[in-house]
XYZ file of C-alpha atoms in Angstrom:
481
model
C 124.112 78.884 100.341
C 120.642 79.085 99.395
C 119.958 76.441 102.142
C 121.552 77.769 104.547
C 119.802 81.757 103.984
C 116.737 79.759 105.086
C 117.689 78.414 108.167
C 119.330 81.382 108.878
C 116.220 83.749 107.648
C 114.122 80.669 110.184
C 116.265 80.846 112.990
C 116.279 85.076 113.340
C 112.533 84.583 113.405
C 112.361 81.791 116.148
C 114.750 84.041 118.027
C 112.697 86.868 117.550
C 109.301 85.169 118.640
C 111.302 83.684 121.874
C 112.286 87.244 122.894
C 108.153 87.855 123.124
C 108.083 84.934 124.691
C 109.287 86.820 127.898
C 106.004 88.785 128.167
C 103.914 85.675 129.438
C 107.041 84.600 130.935
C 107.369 88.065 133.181
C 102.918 87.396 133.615
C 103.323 83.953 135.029
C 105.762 85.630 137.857
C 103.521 88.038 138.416
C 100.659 86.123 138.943
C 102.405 83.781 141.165
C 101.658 80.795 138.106
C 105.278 79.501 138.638
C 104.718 76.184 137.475
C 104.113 77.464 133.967
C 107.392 79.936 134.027
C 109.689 77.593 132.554
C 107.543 76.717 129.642
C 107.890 79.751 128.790
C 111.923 80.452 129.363
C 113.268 76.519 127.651
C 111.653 77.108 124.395
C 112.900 81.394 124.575
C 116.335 79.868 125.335
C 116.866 77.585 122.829
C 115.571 79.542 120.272
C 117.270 82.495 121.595
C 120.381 80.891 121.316
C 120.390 79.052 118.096
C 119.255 82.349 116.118
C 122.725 84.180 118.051
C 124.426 80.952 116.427
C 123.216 81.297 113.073
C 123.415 85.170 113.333
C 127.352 84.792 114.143
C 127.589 81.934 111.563
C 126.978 84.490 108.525
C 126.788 88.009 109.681
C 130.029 88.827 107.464
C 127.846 87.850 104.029
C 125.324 89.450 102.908
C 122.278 86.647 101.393
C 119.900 88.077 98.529
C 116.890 85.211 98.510
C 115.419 84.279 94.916
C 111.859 83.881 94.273
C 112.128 80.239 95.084
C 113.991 80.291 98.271
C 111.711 83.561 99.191
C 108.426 80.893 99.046
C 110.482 77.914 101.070
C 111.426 80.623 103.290
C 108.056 81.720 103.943
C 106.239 78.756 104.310
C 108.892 76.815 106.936
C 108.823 80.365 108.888
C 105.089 79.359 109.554
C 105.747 75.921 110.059
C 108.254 76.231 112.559
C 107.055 79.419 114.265
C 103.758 77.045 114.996
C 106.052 74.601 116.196
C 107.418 76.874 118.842
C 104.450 78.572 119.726
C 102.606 75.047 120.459
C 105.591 74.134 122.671
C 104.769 75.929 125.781
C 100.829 74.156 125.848
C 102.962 71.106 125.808
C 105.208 71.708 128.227
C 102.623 73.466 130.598
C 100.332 70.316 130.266
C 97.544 73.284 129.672
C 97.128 70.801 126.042
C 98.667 67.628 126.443
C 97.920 66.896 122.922
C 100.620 67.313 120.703
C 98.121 67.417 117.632
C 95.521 69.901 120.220
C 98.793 72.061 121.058
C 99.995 72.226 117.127
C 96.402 73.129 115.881
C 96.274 75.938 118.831
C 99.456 77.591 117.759
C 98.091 77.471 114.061
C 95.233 79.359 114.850
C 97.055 81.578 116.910
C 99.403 82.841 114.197
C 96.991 82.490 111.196
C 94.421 84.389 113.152
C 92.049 81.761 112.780
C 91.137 81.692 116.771
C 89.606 78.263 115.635
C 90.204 76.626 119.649
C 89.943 73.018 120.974
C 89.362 74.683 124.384
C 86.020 74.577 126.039
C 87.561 75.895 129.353
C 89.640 79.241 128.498
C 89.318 80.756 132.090
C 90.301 77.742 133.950
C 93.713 78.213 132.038
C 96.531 80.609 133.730
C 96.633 84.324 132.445
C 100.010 84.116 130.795
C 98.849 81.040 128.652
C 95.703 83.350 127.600
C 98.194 86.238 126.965
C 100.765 83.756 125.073
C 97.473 82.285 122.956
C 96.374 86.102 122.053
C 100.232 87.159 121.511
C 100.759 84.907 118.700
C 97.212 86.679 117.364
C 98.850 89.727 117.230
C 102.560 88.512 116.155
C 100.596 86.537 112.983
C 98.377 89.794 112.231
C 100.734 92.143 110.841
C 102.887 88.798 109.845
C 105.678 87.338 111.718
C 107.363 87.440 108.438
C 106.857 90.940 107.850
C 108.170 91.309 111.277
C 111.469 89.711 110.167
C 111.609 91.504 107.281
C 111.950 94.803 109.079
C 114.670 93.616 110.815
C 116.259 91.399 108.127
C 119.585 94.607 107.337
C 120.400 93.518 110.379
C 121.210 90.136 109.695
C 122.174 90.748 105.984
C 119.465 88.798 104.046
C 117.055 91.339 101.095
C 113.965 90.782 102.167
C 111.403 91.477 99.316
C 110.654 88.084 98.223
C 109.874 87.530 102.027
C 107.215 90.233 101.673
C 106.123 89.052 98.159
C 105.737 85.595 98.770
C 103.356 86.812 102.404
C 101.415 90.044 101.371
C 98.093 89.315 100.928
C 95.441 90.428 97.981
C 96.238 90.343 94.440
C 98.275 93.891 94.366
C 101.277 93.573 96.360
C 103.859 96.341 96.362
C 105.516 98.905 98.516
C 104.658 101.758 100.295
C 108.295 102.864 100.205
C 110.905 102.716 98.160
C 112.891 100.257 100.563
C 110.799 97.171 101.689
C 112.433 97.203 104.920
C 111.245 100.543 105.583
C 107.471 99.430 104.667
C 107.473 97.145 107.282
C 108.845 98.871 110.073
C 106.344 101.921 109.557
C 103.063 99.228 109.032
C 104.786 98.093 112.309
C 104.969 100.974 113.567
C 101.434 101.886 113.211
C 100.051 98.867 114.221
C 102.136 99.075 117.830
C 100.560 102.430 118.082
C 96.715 100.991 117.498
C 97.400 98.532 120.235
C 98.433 101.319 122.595
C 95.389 103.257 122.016
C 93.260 100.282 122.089
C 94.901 98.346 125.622
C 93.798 101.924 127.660
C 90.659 102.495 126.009
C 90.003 98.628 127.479
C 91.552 99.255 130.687
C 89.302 102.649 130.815
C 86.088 100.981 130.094
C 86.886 98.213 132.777
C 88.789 95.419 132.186
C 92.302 94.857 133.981
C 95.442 95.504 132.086
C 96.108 91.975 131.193
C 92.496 90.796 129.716
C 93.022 94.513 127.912
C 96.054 93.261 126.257
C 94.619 89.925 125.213
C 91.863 91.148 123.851
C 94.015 93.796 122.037
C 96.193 91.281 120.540
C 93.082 89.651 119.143
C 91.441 92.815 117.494
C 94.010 94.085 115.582
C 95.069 90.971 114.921
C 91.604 90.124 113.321
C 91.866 86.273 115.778
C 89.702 86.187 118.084
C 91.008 84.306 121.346
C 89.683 85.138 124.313
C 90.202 84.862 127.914
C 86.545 84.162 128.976
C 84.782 81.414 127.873
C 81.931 83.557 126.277
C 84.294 85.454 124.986
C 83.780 89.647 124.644
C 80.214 88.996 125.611
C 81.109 88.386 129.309
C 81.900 91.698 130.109
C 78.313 92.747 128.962
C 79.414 96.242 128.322
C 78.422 98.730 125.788
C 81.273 100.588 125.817
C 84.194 97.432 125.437
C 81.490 96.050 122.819
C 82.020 99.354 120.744
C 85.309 99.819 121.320
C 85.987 96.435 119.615
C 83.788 96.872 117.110
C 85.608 100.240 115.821
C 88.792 98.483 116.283
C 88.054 95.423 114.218
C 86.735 97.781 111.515
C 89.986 99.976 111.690
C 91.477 96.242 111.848
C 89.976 94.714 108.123
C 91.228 98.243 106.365
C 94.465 97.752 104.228
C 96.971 99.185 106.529
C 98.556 101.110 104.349
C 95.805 103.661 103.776
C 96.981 104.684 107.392
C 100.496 105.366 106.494
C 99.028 107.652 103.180
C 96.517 109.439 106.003
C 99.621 110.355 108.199
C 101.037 111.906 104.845
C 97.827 113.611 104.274
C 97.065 112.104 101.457
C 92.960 112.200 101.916
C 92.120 111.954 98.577
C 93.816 108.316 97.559
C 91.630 107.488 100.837
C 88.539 109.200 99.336
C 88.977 107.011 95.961
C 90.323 103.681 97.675
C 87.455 101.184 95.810
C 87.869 98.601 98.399
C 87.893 100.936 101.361
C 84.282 102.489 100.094
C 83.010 98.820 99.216
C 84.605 97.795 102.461
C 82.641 100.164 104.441
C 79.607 100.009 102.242
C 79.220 96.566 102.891
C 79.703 96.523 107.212
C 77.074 99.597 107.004
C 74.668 97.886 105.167
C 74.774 94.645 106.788
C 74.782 95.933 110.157
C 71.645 97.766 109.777
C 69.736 94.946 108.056
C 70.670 92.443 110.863
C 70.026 95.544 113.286
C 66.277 95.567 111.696
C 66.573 91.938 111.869
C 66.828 91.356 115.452
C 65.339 94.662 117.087
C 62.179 92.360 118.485
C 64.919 90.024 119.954
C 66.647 93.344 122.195
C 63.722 96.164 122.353
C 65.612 98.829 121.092
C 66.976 100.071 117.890
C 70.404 101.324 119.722
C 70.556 97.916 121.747
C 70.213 95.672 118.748
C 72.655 98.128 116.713
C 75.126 97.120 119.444
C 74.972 93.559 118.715
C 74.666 93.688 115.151
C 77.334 96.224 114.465
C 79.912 93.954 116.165
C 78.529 90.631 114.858
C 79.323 92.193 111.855
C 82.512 93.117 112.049
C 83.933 90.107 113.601
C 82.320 87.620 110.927
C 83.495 89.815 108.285
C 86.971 90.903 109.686
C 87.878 87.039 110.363
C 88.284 88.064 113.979
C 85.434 85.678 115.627
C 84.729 87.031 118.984
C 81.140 86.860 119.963
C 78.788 88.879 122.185
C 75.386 86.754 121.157
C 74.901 83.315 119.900
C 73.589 84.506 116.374
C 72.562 80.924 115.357
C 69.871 81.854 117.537
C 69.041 85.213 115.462
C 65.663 84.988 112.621
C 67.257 83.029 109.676
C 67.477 86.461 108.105
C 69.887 87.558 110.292
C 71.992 84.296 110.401
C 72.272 84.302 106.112
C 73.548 87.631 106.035
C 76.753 86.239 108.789
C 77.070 83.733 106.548
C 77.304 85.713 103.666
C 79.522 88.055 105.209
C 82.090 84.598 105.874
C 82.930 84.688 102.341
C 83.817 88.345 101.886
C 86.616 89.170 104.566
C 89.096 92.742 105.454
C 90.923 94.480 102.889
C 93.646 93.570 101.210
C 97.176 94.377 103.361
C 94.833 94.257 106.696
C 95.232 91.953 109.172
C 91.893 89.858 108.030
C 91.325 86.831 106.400
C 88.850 85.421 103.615
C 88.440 86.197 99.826
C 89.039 90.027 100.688
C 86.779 92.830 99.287
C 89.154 93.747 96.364
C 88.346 90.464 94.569
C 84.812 91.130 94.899
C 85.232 94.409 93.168
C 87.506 93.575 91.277
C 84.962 90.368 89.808
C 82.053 93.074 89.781
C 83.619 95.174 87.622
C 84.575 92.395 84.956
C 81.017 91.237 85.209
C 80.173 94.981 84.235
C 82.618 94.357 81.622
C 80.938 91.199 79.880
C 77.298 92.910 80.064
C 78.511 96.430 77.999
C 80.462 93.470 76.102
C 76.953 92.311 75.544
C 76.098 95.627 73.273
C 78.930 96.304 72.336
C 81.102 93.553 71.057
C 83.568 94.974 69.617
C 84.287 97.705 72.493
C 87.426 97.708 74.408
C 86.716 97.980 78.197
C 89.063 98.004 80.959
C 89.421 97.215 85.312
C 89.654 100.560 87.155
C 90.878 100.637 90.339
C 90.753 103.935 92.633
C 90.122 105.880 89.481
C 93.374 104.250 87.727
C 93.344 101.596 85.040
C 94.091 98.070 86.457
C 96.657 95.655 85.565
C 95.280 93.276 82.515
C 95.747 90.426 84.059
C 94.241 90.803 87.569
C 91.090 89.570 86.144
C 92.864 85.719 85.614
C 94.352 86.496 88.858
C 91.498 86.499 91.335
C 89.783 83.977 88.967
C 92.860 81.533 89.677
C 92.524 82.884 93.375
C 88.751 81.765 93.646
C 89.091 78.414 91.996
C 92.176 77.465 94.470
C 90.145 78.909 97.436
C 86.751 77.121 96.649
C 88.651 73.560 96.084
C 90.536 73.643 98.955
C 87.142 74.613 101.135
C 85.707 71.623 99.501
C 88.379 69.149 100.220
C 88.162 70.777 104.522
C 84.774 70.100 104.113
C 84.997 66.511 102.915
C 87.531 65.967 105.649
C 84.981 67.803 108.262
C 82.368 65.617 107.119
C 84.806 62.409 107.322
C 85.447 63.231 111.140
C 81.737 62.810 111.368
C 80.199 66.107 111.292
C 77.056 67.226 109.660
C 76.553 68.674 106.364
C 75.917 72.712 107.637
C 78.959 72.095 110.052
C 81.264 70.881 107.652
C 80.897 73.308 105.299
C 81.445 75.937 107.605
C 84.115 74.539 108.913
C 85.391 74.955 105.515
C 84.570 78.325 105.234
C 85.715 79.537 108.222
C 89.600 77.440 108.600
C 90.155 78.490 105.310
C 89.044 81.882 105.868
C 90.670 81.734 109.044
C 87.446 83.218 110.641
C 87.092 80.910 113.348
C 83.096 80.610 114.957
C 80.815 78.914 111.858
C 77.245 77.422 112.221
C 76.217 73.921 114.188
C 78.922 72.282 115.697
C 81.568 74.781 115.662
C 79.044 78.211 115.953
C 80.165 80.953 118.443
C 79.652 79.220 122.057
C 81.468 75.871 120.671
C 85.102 74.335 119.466
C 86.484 72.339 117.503
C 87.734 69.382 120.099
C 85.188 66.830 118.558
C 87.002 66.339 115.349
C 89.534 63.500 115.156
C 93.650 64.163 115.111
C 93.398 63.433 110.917
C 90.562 66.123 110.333
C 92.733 68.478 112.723
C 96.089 67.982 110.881
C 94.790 69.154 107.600
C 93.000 71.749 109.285
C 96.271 73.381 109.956
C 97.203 72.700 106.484
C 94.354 74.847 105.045
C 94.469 77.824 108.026
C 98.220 78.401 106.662
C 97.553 77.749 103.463
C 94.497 80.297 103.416
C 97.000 82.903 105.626
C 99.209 82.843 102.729
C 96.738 82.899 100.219
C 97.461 79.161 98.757
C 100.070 79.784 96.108
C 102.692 80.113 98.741
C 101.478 76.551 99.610
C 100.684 75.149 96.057
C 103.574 76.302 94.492
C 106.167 73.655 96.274
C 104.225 70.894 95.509
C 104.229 71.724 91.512
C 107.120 69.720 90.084
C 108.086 72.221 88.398
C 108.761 74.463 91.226
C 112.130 72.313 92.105
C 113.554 72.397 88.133
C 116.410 74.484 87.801
């Protein structure tokens, strides 16, 4: 039974994905790129039509996932929604590679917008749109998006949402879990409407809009033009990003609690103030950094402000090659790799709550210092914090540092130097995407070999789901009775 949930749970979210699938499907028509329809419609069909088999199969029983089967479920729903969403590069010939066309649909739905593509405008619109859609799909999580739709197919879906939330305090926003998702959902359809005709209004077509709306709020980073959101050269797309990658790295859930009125659990949110505190001051020490480089104080704000935010949302678009910025300029980026969105947002990295969160304890340890025998406590928005979240994000950091060693060993093993690997690390891991040398913003990562790639893939999901998703199945343990 168990078994079976999962396939079933797997084969509602393939079905799900294929029904999107008819967006770049409907595109390709449009834009008279026939030859690329059907890549679009096999892989919708037969997805489409094994999830109405499975739904038929069980729709009379009603499937209540354990912890266990809520982690398998979670990490095959990545697996095989990558394996879908690489399917139409394939069939398209746009990457013949099946390895290329795999490690593209990973970055898609981790948000990584790590590419092997050197050539993103010779490719046809509704492959762009499909590469951004699974930006956007992997954002708010395609298993959150099953989740709100799970009553339907009578499967409990809070070990789903357990086993995907990011940041070390999961929990609900509502009393039903179902009814979480829907409303982040909800919210995060709405940001994508406001964003798409703020685009269109400030120049670019409907589609390229949409694309590059997909990658904002989903914090990826694809882009349709090869120099990404700097082609446009525009002040007013290059804010309007910037603002919506900010809006983007914010736990999503603060928006739901501003709808309710609820300003002061906004005005006491620790991350959101560090969260903020850090883009602010960051963006106006780069700003001071580079002002030579672009005359004026307002002009260099630009850049800065949304180099920024993309480094330290995850996102990765670009508007300036910033590994030519002073080396000032260039270590603050870098620092800003490691810190990441908010916890619940649709960034990646360590995420700012840790960073408190370790802060706080180090406090701790120095008041420990004079007083030894004093009791002292984690508070969080003005509330005392769980005991144990301390060991958590110390388990968190070990996990995440190893496992950006071991990408970097493989980095450096597909013959990369020392600065590139270890970005490359960093930012698959991170799933940031751009990094320094090899793979900074007006590169790719084509050069590596097909071994380097494949475990690249293993550590962009495995950083999406914050490792112990991962780790956990490969612990004997895990498969004891």
């Amino acid at each position: 039974m168990t078994v079976f949930s999962i396939i079933r749970v797997n084969s509602m979210l393939l079905a799900i994905i294929a029904i999107t699938m008819f967006l770049p499907a409907g595109v390709s028509i449009y834009y008279g790129e026939f030859d690329i329809f059907f890549s679009f419609l096999i892989p919708a069909l037969v997805a489409i039509v094994a999830g109405v088999f499975f739904f038929f199969i069980g729709r009379k029983k009603h499937f209540k996932l354990s912890s266990k089967a809520g982690f398998i479920t979670v990490a095959t729903c990545w697996l095989s929604a990558s394996l879908l969403g690489s399917l139409p590069f394939l069939i398209s010939g746009c990457i013949p590679s099946f390895t290329d066309a795999f490690f593209e649909s990973v970055s898609g739905y981790t948000t990584t917008g790590a590419t092997i593509l050197s050539d993103v405008q010779s490719l046809p619109r509704a492959m762009n749109l499909w590469r951004a859609q699974m930006h956007w799909l992997g954002g708010m999580g395609i298993v959150a998006l099953t989740v709100a739709l799970l009553p339907l197919f009578g499967v409990g879906g809070f070990q789903l949402i357990k086993a995907e939330t990011t940041g070390p305090e999961k929990g609900k926003i509502t009393p039903k879990i179902t009814q979480t998702a829907k409303i982040l959902w909800f919210i995060y359809f709405g940001f994508t409407v406001v964003q798409t005709l703020l685009l269109m209004l400030a120049g670019m077509d409907f589609i390229d809009a949409l694309i590059h709306t997909f990658s904002t709020l989903g914090t990826g980073g694809f882009s349709s033009r090869n120099s990404s959101v700097g082609h446009y050269n525009s002040v007013a797309i290059d804010w309007i990003c910037t603002i919506f990658m900010i809006l983007s790295g914010v736990n999503f859930s603060l928006y739901y609690k501003l709808f309710q009125g609820k300003f002061k659990e906004l005005r006491e949110n620790s991350e959101l103030k560090a969260y903020l505190a850090i883009i602010i001051v960051a963006t106006l020490l780069i700003t001071f950094s580079i002002k030579p480089l672009y005359g004026s104080f307002m002009n260099a704000l630009r850049y800065a402000s949304f180099q920024a935010s993309t480094i330290m949302t995850t996102t990765g678009f670009s508007t300036a090659d910033y590994t030519q910025w002073p080396p000032f300029a260039q270590i603050i980026i870098f620092f800003l790799m490691f810190i990441g969105g908010c916890s619940g947002s649709t960034g990646g990295s360590v995420k700012v709550i840790r960073w408190v969160i370790l802060g706080r304890q180090m406090k701790n340890e120095l008041k420990r210092l004079l007083h030894p025998h004093g009791i002292f406590g984690i508070q969080l928005n003005k509330h005392p914090g769980r005991k144990d979240v301390v060991l958590n994000v110390a388990g968190f950091f070990y996990i995440y540092f190893i496992i950006v060693l071991i990408t970097s060993l493989v980095a450096a093993l597909g013959n990369a130097d020392v600065i590139t690997s270890f970005t490359t690390g960093l930012s698959l891991v991170g799933n940031i995407g751009p990094g320094f040398g090899k793979i900074g913003p007006i590169y790719n990562y084509s050069f590596y070999p097909a071994f380097a790639k494949w475990w690249f893939c293993v550590a962009m999901i495995a950083g999406r789901l914050e490792f112990y998703t991962m780790i956990i199945l490969f612990m004997p343990s895990f498969w004891k009775k």
